[in-house]
XYZ file of C-alpha atoms in Angstrom:
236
model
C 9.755 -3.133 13.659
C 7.527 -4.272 16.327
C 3.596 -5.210 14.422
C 1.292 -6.361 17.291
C 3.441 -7.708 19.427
C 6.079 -9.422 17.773
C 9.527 -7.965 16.720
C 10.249 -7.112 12.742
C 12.371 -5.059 11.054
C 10.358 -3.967 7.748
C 12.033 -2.434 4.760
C 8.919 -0.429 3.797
C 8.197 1.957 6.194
C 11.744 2.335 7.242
C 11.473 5.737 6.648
C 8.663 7.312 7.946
C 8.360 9.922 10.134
C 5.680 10.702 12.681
C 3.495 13.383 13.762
C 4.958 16.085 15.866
C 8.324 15.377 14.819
C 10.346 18.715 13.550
C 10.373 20.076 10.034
C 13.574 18.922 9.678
C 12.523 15.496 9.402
C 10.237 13.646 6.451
C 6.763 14.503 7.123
C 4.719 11.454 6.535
C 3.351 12.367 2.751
C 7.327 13.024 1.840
C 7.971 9.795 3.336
C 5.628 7.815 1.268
C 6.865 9.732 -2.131
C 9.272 12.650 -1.187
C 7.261 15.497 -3.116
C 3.763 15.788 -3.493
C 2.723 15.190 -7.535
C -0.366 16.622 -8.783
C -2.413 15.309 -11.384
C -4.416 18.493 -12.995
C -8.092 18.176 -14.537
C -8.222 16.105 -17.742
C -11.111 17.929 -20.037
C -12.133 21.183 -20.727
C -14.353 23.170 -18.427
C -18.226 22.455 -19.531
C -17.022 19.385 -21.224
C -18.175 15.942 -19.846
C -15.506 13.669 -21.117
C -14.589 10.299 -20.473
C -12.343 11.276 -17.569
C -14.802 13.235 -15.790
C -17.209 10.129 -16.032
C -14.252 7.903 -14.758
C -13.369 10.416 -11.906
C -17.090 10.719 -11.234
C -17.628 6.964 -10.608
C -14.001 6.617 -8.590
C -15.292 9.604 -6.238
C -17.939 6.949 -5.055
C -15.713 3.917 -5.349
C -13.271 5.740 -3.013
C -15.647 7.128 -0.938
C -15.444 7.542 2.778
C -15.670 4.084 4.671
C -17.354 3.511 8.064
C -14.551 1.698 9.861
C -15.328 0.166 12.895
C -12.597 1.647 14.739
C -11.576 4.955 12.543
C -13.600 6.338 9.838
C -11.783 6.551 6.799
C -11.917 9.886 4.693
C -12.703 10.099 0.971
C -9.653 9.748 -1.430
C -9.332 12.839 -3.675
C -9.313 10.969 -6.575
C -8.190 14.206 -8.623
C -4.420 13.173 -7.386
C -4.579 9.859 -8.739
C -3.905 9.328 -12.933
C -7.098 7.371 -13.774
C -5.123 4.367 -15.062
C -4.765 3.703 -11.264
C -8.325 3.284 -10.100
C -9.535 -0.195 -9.291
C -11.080 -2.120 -12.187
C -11.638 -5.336 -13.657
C -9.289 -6.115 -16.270
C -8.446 -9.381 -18.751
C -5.188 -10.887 -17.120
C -4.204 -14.238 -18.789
C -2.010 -16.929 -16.320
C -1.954 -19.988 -15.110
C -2.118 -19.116 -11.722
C -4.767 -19.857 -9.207
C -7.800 -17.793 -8.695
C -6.530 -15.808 -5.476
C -3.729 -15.279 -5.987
C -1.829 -11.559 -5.887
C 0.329 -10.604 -8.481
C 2.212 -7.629 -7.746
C 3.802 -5.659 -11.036
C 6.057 -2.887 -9.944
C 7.429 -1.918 -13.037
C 3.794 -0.787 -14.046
C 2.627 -0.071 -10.349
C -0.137 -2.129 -10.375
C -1.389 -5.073 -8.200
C -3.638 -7.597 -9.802
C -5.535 -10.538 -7.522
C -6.546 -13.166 -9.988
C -10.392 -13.887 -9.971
C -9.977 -16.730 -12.895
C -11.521 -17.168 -16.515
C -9.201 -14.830 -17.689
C -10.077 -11.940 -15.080
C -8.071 -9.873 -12.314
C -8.915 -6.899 -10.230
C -6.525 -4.551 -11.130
C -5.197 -1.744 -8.260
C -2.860 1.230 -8.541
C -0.262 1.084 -5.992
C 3.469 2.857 -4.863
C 6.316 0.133 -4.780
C 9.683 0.352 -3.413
C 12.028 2.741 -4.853
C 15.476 2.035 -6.722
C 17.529 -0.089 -4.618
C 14.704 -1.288 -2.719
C 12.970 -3.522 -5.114
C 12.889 -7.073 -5.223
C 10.859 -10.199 -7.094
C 10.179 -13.873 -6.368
C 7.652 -15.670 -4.579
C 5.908 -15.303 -1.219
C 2.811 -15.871 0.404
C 0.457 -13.912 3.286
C 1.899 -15.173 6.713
C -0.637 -13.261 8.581
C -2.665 -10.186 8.769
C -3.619 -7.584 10.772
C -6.015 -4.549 10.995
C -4.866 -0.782 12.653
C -1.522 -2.768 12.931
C 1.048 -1.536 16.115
C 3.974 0.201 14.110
C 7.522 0.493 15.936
C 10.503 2.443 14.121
C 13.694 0.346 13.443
C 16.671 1.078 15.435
C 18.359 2.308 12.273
C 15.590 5.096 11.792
C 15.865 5.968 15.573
C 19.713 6.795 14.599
C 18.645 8.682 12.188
C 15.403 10.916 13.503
C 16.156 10.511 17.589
C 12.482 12.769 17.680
C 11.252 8.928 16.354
C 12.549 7.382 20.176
C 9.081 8.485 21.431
C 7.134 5.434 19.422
C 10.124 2.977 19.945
C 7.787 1.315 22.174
C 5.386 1.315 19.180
C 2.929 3.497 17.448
C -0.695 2.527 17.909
C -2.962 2.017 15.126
C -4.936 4.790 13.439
C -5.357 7.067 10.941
C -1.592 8.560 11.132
C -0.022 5.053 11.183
C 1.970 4.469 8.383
C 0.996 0.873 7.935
C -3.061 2.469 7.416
C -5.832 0.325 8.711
C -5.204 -2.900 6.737
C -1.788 -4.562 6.818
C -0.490 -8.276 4.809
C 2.974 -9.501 5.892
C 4.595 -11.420 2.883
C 6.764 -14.967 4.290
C 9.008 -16.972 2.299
C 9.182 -20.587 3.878
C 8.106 -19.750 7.404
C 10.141 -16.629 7.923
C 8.585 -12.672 7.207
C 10.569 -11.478 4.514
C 10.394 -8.006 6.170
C 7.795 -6.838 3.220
C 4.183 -6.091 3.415
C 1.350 -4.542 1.040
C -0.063 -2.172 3.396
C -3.001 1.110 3.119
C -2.181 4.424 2.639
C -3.713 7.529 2.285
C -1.483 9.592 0.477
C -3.136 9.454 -3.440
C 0.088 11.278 -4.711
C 1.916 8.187 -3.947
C -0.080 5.535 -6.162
C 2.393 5.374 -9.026
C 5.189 6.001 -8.041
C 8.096 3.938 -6.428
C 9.384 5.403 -2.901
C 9.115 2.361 -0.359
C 11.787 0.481 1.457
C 10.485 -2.169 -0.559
C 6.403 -2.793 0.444
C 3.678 -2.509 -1.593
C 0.739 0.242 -0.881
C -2.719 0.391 -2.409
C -4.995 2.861 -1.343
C -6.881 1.974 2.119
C -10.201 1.558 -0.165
C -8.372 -0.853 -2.669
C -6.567 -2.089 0.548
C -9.589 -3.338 2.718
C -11.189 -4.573 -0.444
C -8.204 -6.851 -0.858
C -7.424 -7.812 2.434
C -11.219 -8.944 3.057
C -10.767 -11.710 0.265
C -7.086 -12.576 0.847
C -6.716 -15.451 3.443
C -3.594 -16.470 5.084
C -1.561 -18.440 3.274
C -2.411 -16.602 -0.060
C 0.421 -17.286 -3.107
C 1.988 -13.982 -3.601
C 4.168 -13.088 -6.829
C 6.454 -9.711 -7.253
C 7.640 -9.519 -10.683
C 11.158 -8.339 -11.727
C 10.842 -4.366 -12.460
């Protein structure tokens, strides 16, 4: 694919499909994780429990964000298992404060913040066949990143030939407003942890490969990940 400019051809959001295309095709939400998955009320009605406290402090952590170029709606945190939410968890290594860890066996993406601390977020990963480990590290970033459908996915969805000269950035992008391209020894490796908006999806692996957090996990991230960052994927 096509991200600002220059010419890629990203595994994760091979398979997207775009607004106004027919029902035939994936609609972006079954794109991201092929059938929408509720997660129902935990607690009784009346009843504060511990999850209603949890959900109650994620509704502000995931709150609507002032964007400078799209505002960016609230999450319904209500489709998201709690484990998921952002926090601040013990995560023992030897690694570098900075650094990302991604975990997709457990669907979680840690950046280490050292003395034996990581911020912890929930995130989709790529789906069986897709997945991959080693190292990598952040070649570059972008923000409301240009997305252009592969050839391949053109072959597929011909309805997708109207953004072959590339989908601008917004809100129905399916790279979201904050994109990091992963490189292995100067090259992209065709992988990126990228925003989305679709809750349902945290948990649950149905990329080409990338690695999504939600856009408020994803801007908190990207604003304290510089270029160059170390990068880890661990084996699934």
């Amino acid at each position: 694919m096509v991200m600002n400019g220059e010419s890629a051809n990203a595994g994760g959001t091979d398979d997207v499909a775009l607004p106004g295309l027919s029902s035939e095709l994936l609609n972006r939400r079954s794109f991201l994780f092929g059938s929408a998955v509720s997660f129902g009320a935990l607690g009784l009605a009346g009843c504060a429990t511990i999850d209603d406290t949890g959900r109650a402090e994620a509704a502000k952590l995931y709150g609507p964000v002032s964007d400078r170029k799209f505002p960016i709606p609230a999450v319904d945190v209500s489709k998201i298992n709690p484990k998921y939410y952002r926090r601040t968890v013990r995560y023992d290594t030897h690694e570098e404060p900075g650094t990302i860890i991604i975990d997709p066996a457990n669907y979680y993406v840690y950046r280490i913040e050292g003395d034996g601390n990581a911020t912890r977020y929930g995130a989709n990963v790529g789906r069986k066949g897709f997945l991959w480990s080693g190292e990598a590290y952040v070649g570059r970033k972008a923000e409301w990143a240009t997305w252009t459908p592969p050839k391949e996915m053109i072959e597929r969805q011909p309805e997708a030939r109207q953004y072959a000269g590339g989908m601008p950035g917004g809100l129905d992008n399916p790279l979201g407003a904050r994109t990091l391209y992963l490189y292995q020894k100067g090259v992209y490796t065709l992988y990126t942890i990228y925003s989305t908006s679709v809750p349902e999806s945290i948990g649950t692996g149905i990329t080409s490969g990338c690695t999504g957090l939600l856009t408020q996990d994803m801007i908190d991230l990207y604003s304290r990940t510089p270029v160059k960052t170390k990068v880890i994927v661990l084996p699934a």
